[in-house]
Amino acid sequence: MSNETNRRDFLGYSFAAVAAVGGAASLVGMKQAWDPLPSVLAGGFTKVELGELKPGKPVTVTWRGKPIFLLKKTAEMGENTRDLIIGSDRFTVAIGLCTHLGCIPAWKKDTWKCACHGGEFNPSGQQVFGPPPRPLDLPPFAVNGTAITLGEEGPEYKKIAAAMMA
Amino acid sequence: MAKFEKANSVGEWLDQRLNTTALNKVMMTEYWIPKDINFLWAMGVLLATTFGILIISGIFLMMYYKPDIGLAFDSVNYTIMQEVAFGWLFRHMHGVAASVVFLVIYIHMFTGIYYGSYKQGREMIWISGMLLFMTFSAAGFSGYMLPWGQMSYWAAMVITNLFGGVPVIGDALVVWIRGDFNVADATLTRFFMLHVFLLPITIMGIIGVHFYTLRIPHVNNQSSDEFDYDEEAEKYLAGNKKESKVIPFWPVFISKDLAVLGIFLIFYFYLVFFHYNFAMDPVNFDPADNMVTPAHIYPEWYFLWSYEVLRGFFFDIAGFKAFDIGLIAFAFANGIFLVLPWLDRDPKILPAHKRPVFFIWFWILMVDLIVLTVYGKLPPTGTNAWVGFFAAVAFIVLFLVLPIVTKIDAKKRGDA
């Protein structure tokens, strides 16, 4: 092999190394360009007062553009490991999107029923009928008195999330 | 620089610089087409024309469309439909063409399957064609989202949610694709970019590849007859036009294509002017609302069959979640056509009516796809859910038995 060939090989390898570093760096940049913007991330917190809820009457609030179901449970609705207990009250806090394909179930008497594919969830957010593979998801929250801040991971949230995993 | 003689005409001037005479021969007057082909082979020209209509009507729509969640709905339903001169026409042409292009793609695809045009030597034509189908699907979906109506919004919601089924990174992937925790402004603007720039330019590139792949093994014919193109072309050029099995694309074959195109365009404009509603879901005339889901959501007709495969599995089987089985079946349905050339184990290229078992297989597939399409639109409750389940299972089984089916035919003929 002549010297000329070696020199060209070296140039080729050098170019490949520079191009690989540049290519990898651009991919990282492109990936991050599609990440949620800082303003979107900063807007991801919602404070809700739970003390004003009436037992058995769920309300829906918006958090990160998603519906959040908040329900103060009545005694007949039973207890569940995912209940948020504040004082003597039990609450269901859940992301109001069917865990099947993401439609919003509607409250009918004492169940959340999804019109899209017939999924049903009980007042504790557990799937009782149809295709949903798991209970309604738990949004992260932190408790301050009788209010909760959605988007923050407080100790109460961590406990319930751990109980749901088990 | 090469030496140039003084040109005596514009044509000669261009020929010296661009070699237009040779180009014209290769692309048009000496691009050989078999004589033995029917109107189903005109679908390529129909698709090219429909794609052209989509590009041109799209350009006119893009000049008034506003990719912003606060403005998108009104820019389409008020500005374009009411204010812009002929805006309604461009919208209906675009909407109807987006629907009809899939009808023609399906005819094109199943013609290929019927006549075995995906086999031995034509695999790359088939693969590039399937890639075109996939990019067209992505373009159709991203465009469906832009008017920001209720159906647009929830279609985007469901389709982006599907990526949540990817193991481990699913949830993060959905947020990344949307650019927000929810389908929101960032989602709309990036889908706008995909729809008006990246996907069309990708489609154009793949169309180029698709045409190029065709030129080497040449187009198949009705009897799947294999012959020497060079020999037949020589006969034609020597004046034995009757004996030759081929004709030039231009100006001879194109006349047939254009006749079929004429009939197609009459049908297309009939839809545009009198039945544009079939491509406009009434639910999409409600502005998008992220807090209310429409009672029954379904995709456009051309995605119904794969949508039904997705939701056909509505109960858990052997410890596997119905949701995961559905997703896997959906991925299977969308990927399996790509490997069709290798599922067909018949060593000969023959039309389906000369392969008795394959012929039955082909028509069962057609019926199954129609059943899936019809039930994909119906609410998935009671009997409907079961019909959907069995049709989805039948779809998968059909492709699993294809290697056996094609082998049986070959054996019966004594070819294997």
Coordinates of N, CA and C in Angstrom, one line a residue, chain B residues 134-243:
Chain B
M134 N -47.5 3.8 3.6 CA -47.3 4.2 4.9 C -47.2 5.8 5.0
T135 N -46.4 6.4 4.2 CA -46.2 7.8 4.2 C -47.5 8.5 3.9
F136 N -48.2 8.0 2.9 CA -49.6 8.6 2.6 C -50.5 8.5 3.8
S137 N -50.4 7.4 4.6 CA -51.2 7.2 5.8 C -50.9 8.3 6.8
A138 N -49.6 8.5 7.0 CA -49.1 9.5 7.9 C -49.5 10.9 7.5
A139 N -49.4 11.1 6.2 CA -49.9 12.4 5.6 C -51.4 12.6 5.8
G140 N -52.1 11.6 5.5 CA -53.6 11.6 5.7 C -54.0 11.9 7.1
F141 N -53.3 11.3 8.1 CA -53.6 11.5 9.5 C -53.2 12.9 9.9
S142 N -52.0 13.3 9.6 CA -51.5 14.6 10.0 C -52.4 15.7 9.4
G143 N -52.9 15.5 8.2 CA -53.8 16.5 7.6 C -55.1 16.5 8.2
Y144 N -55.6 15.4 8.6 CA -56.9 15.2 9.2 C -57.0 16.1 10.5
M145 N -55.9 16.2 11.2 CA -55.8 16.9 12.4 C -55.9 18.4 12.3
L146 N -55.5 19.0 11.1 CA -55.3 20.4 11.0 C -56.6 21.3 11.2
P147 N -57.8 20.9 10.7 CA -58.9 21.7 11.0 C -59.3 21.9 12.4
W148 N -58.7 21.1 13.3 CA -58.8 21.3 14.8 C -60.3 21.2 15.2
G149 N -61.0 20.3 14.6 CA -62.4 20.0 15.0 C -62.3 18.9 16.1
Q150 N -63.5 18.5 16.6 CA -63.6 17.5 17.6 C -63.0 16.1 17.2
M151 N -63.3 15.7 15.9 CA -62.8 14.4 15.4 C -61.3 14.5 15.2
S152 N -60.8 15.7 14.7 CA -59.4 15.9 14.5 C -58.7 15.7 15.8
Y153 N -59.2 16.4 16.9 CA -58.5 16.4 18.2 C -58.5 15.0 18.7
W154 N -59.6 14.3 18.7 CA -59.6 13.0 19.4 C -58.9 11.9 18.5
A155 N -58.9 12.1 17.2 CA -58.1 11.2 16.4 C -56.6 11.3 16.8
A156 N -56.2 12.6 17.0 CA -54.8 12.9 17.4 C -54.5 12.3 18.8
M157 N -55.5 12.4 19.6 CA -55.4 11.9 21.0 C -55.2 10.4 21.0
V158 N -56.1 9.7 20.2 CA -56.0 8.2 20.2 C -54.7 7.7 19.5
I159 N -54.4 8.3 18.4 CA -53.2 7.9 17.6 C -51.9 8.1 18.4
T160 N -51.8 9.3 19.0 CA -50.6 9.6 19.7 C -50.5 8.7 21.0
N161 N -51.7 8.4 21.6 CA -51.8 7.5 22.7 C -51.2 6.1 22.4
L162 N -51.4 5.7 21.1 CA -50.9 4.3 20.7 C -49.5 4.1 21.0
F163 N -48.7 5.2 20.9 CA -47.3 5.1 21.2 C -47.0 4.8 22.7
G164 N -48.0 5.1 23.5 CA -47.9 4.7 24.9 C -47.7 3.2 25.1
G165 N -48.0 2.4 24.1 CA -47.9 1.0 24.2 C -46.5 0.5 24.0
V166 N -45.6 1.4 23.6 CA -44.2 1.0 23.5 C -43.6 0.7 24.9
P167 N -42.9 -0.4 25.0 CA -42.4 -0.8 26.4 C -41.5 0.3 26.9
V168 N -41.5 0.4 28.2 CA -40.6 1.3 29.0 C -40.8 2.8 28.8
I169 N -40.5 3.2 27.5 CA -40.5 4.7 27.3 C -41.8 5.2 26.8
G170 N -42.8 4.3 26.7 CA -44.1 4.7 26.1 C -44.7 6.1 26.5
D171 N -44.8 6.3 27.9 CA -45.4 7.5 28.4 C -44.6 8.7 28.0
A172 N -43.3 8.6 28.2 CA -42.4 9.8 27.8 C -42.5 10.0 26.3
L173 N -42.6 8.9 25.5 CA -42.6 9.1 24.1 C -43.9 9.8 23.6
V174 N -45.0 9.6 24.3 CA -46.2 10.3 23.9 C -46.1 11.8 24.2
V175 N -45.5 12.1 25.3 CA -45.3 13.5 25.7 C -44.4 14.2 24.7
W176 N -43.3 13.4 24.3 CA -42.3 14.0 23.3 C -43.0 14.2 22.0
I177 N -43.8 13.2 21.5 CA -44.4 13.4 20.2 C -45.4 14.6 20.2
R178 N -46.1 14.8 21.3 CA -47.1 15.9 21.4 C -46.4 17.2 21.7
G179 N -45.3 17.2 22.3 CA -44.6 18.4 22.7 C -45.4 19.1 23.9
D180 N -46.2 18.4 24.5 CA -47.0 18.9 25.6 C -47.6 17.7 26.4
F181 N -48.2 17.9 27.5 CA -48.8 16.7 28.2 C -50.0 16.2 27.6
N182 N -50.5 17.1 26.7 CA -51.8 16.8 26.0 C -51.6 17.1 24.5
V183 N -52.6 16.8 23.7 CA -52.6 17.2 22.3 C -52.9 18.7 22.4
A184 N -51.9 19.5 22.0 CA -52.0 21.0 22.2 C -51.4 21.7 21.0
D185 N -51.1 23.0 21.2 CA -50.6 23.9 20.2 C -49.3 23.3 19.5
A186 N -48.4 22.9 20.4 CA -47.1 22.4 19.9 C -47.4 21.2 19.0
T187 N -48.4 20.4 19.3 CA -48.7 19.2 18.5 C -49.3 19.6 17.1
L188 N -50.1 20.6 17.2 CA -50.7 21.1 15.9 C -49.7 21.7 15.0
T189 N -48.8 22.5 15.5 CA -47.8 23.1 14.6 C -46.8 22.1 14.1
R190 N -46.4 21.1 14.9 CA -45.5 20.1 14.3 C -46.2 19.2 13.3
F191 N -47.4 18.9 13.5 CA -48.2 18.1 12.5 C -48.4 18.9 11.3
F192 N -48.5 20.2 11.4 CA -48.7 21.1 10.2 C -47.4 21.0 9.4
M193 N -46.2 21.1 10.1 CA -45.0 21.0 9.4 C -44.9 19.6 8.7
L194 N -45.2 18.6 9.4 CA -45.1 17.2 8.8 C -46.0 17.2 7.5
H195 N -47.2 17.7 7.7 CA -48.2 17.6 6.6 C -47.9 18.4 5.4
V196 N -47.4 19.6 5.6 CA -47.1 20.4 4.4 C -45.7 20.4 3.9
F197 N -44.8 19.9 4.7 CA -43.4 19.8 4.1 C -42.8 18.4 4.2
L198 N -42.5 17.9 5.3 CA -41.7 16.7 5.4 C -42.3 15.5 4.7
L199 N -43.6 15.3 5.0 CA -44.2 14.1 4.4 C -44.4 14.2 2.9
P200 N -44.9 15.4 2.4 CA -45.0 15.5 0.9 C -43.7 15.3 0.2
I201 N -42.6 15.9 0.8 CA -41.3 15.8 0.1 C -40.8 14.4 0.2
T202 N -41.1 13.7 1.3 CA -40.7 12.3 1.4 C -41.5 11.5 0.4
I203 N -42.8 11.8 0.2 CA -43.6 11.0 -0.7 C -43.0 11.2 -2.1
M204 N -42.7 12.5 -2.5 CA -42.1 12.7 -3.8 C -40.8 11.9 -4.0
G205 N -40.0 11.8 -3.0 CA -38.8 11.1 -3.1 C -39.1 9.6 -3.3
I206 N -40.0 9.1 -2.6 CA -40.3 7.6 -2.7 C -41.0 7.3 -4.0
I207 N -41.8 8.3 -4.5 CA -42.4 8.1 -5.8 C -41.3 8.0 -6.9
G208 N -40.3 8.8 -6.8 CA -39.1 8.7 -7.7 C -38.5 7.3 -7.6
V209 N -38.3 6.8 -6.4 CA -37.7 5.5 -6.2 C -38.7 4.4 -6.8
H210 N -40.0 4.6 -6.6 CA -41.0 3.6 -7.0 C -41.0 3.5 -8.5
F211 N -40.9 4.6 -9.2 CA -40.8 4.6 -10.7 C -39.6 4.0 -11.2
Y212 N -38.5 4.3 -10.5 CA -37.2 3.8 -10.9 C -37.1 2.3 -10.8
T213 N -37.6 1.8 -9.6 CA -37.6 0.3 -9.4 C -38.4 -0.4 -10.5
L214 N -39.4 0.3 -11.0 CA -40.2 -0.3 -12.1 C -39.5 -0.5 -13.4
R215 N -38.5 0.4 -13.7 CA -37.9 0.4 -15.0 C -37.0 -0.8 -15.2
I216 N -36.5 -1.4 -14.1 CA -35.5 -2.5 -14.3 C -36.2 -3.8 -14.5
P217 N -37.1 -4.3 -13.7 CA -37.8 -5.6 -14.0 C -39.0 -5.4 -15.0
H218 N -39.3 -4.2 -15.2 CA -40.5 -3.8 -16.1 C -41.8 -4.2 -15.5
V219 N -42.9 -3.6 -16.0 CA -44.2 -3.8 -15.5 C -44.7 -5.2 -15.8
N220 N -45.4 -5.8 -14.9 CA -46.0 -7.1 -15.0 C -47.2 -7.0 -16.0
N221 N -47.8 -8.2 -16.4 CA -48.9 -8.1 -17.3 C -50.0 -9.1 -16.9
Q222 N -51.1 -9.1 -17.5 CA -52.3 -9.9 -17.1 C -52.1 -11.4 -17.0
S223 N -51.2 -11.9 -17.9 CA -51.0 -13.4 -17.9 C -49.7 -13.7 -17.1
S224 N -49.1 -12.6 -16.6 CA -47.8 -12.7 -15.9 C -46.7 -13.4 -16.8
D225 N -46.9 -13.1 -18.1 CA -46.0 -13.6 -19.1 C -44.6 -13.0 -19.0
E226 N -43.6 -13.9 -19.0 CA -42.2 -13.4 -19.0 C -41.6 -13.4 -20.4
F227 N -41.1 -12.2 -20.8 CA -40.5 -12.2 -22.1 C -39.3 -11.2 -22.1
D228 N -38.5 -11.3 -23.2 CA -37.4 -10.4 -23.4 C -37.8 -9.0 -23.9
Y229 N -37.7 -8.0 -23.0 CA -38.1 -6.7 -23.4 C -37.3 -6.1 -24.6
D230 N -36.0 -6.4 -24.5 CA -35.1 -5.8 -25.6 C -35.5 -6.4 -27.0
E231 N -35.7 -7.7 -27.0 CA -36.1 -8.4 -28.2 C -37.4 -7.8 -28.8
E232 N -38.4 -7.7 -27.8 CA -39.7 -7.2 -28.3 C -39.7 -5.8 -28.7
A233 N -38.8 -5.0 -28.0 CA -38.7 -3.6 -28.4 C -38.1 -3.5 -29.8
E234 N -37.1 -4.3 -30.1 CA -36.4 -4.3 -31.4 C -37.5 -4.6 -32.5
K235 N -38.4 -5.6 -32.2 CA -39.4 -5.9 -33.2 C -40.3 -4.7 -33.4
Y236 N -40.6 -4.0 -32.4 CA -41.5 -2.8 -32.5 C -40.8 -1.7 -33.3
L237 N -39.5 -1.5 -33.0 CA -38.8 -0.4 -33.7 C -38.5 -0.8 -35.1
A238 N -38.5 -2.1 -35.5 CA -38.3 -2.6 -36.8 C -39.6 -2.5 -37.6
G239 N -40.7 -2.1 -37.0 CA -41.9 -2.0 -37.7 C -42.9 -3.1 -37.5
N240 N -42.5 -4.2 -36.8 CA -43.4 -5.4 -36.6 C -44.2 -5.1 -35.3
K241 N -45.0 -4.0 -35.4 CA -45.8 -3.6 -34.2 C -46.8 -4.7 -33.8
K242 N -47.3 -5.4 -34.8 CA -48.3 -6.4 -34.5 C -47.7 -7.6 -33.7
E243 N -46.5 -8.0 -34.1 CA -45.9 -9.2 -33.5 C -45.3 -8.8 -32.1

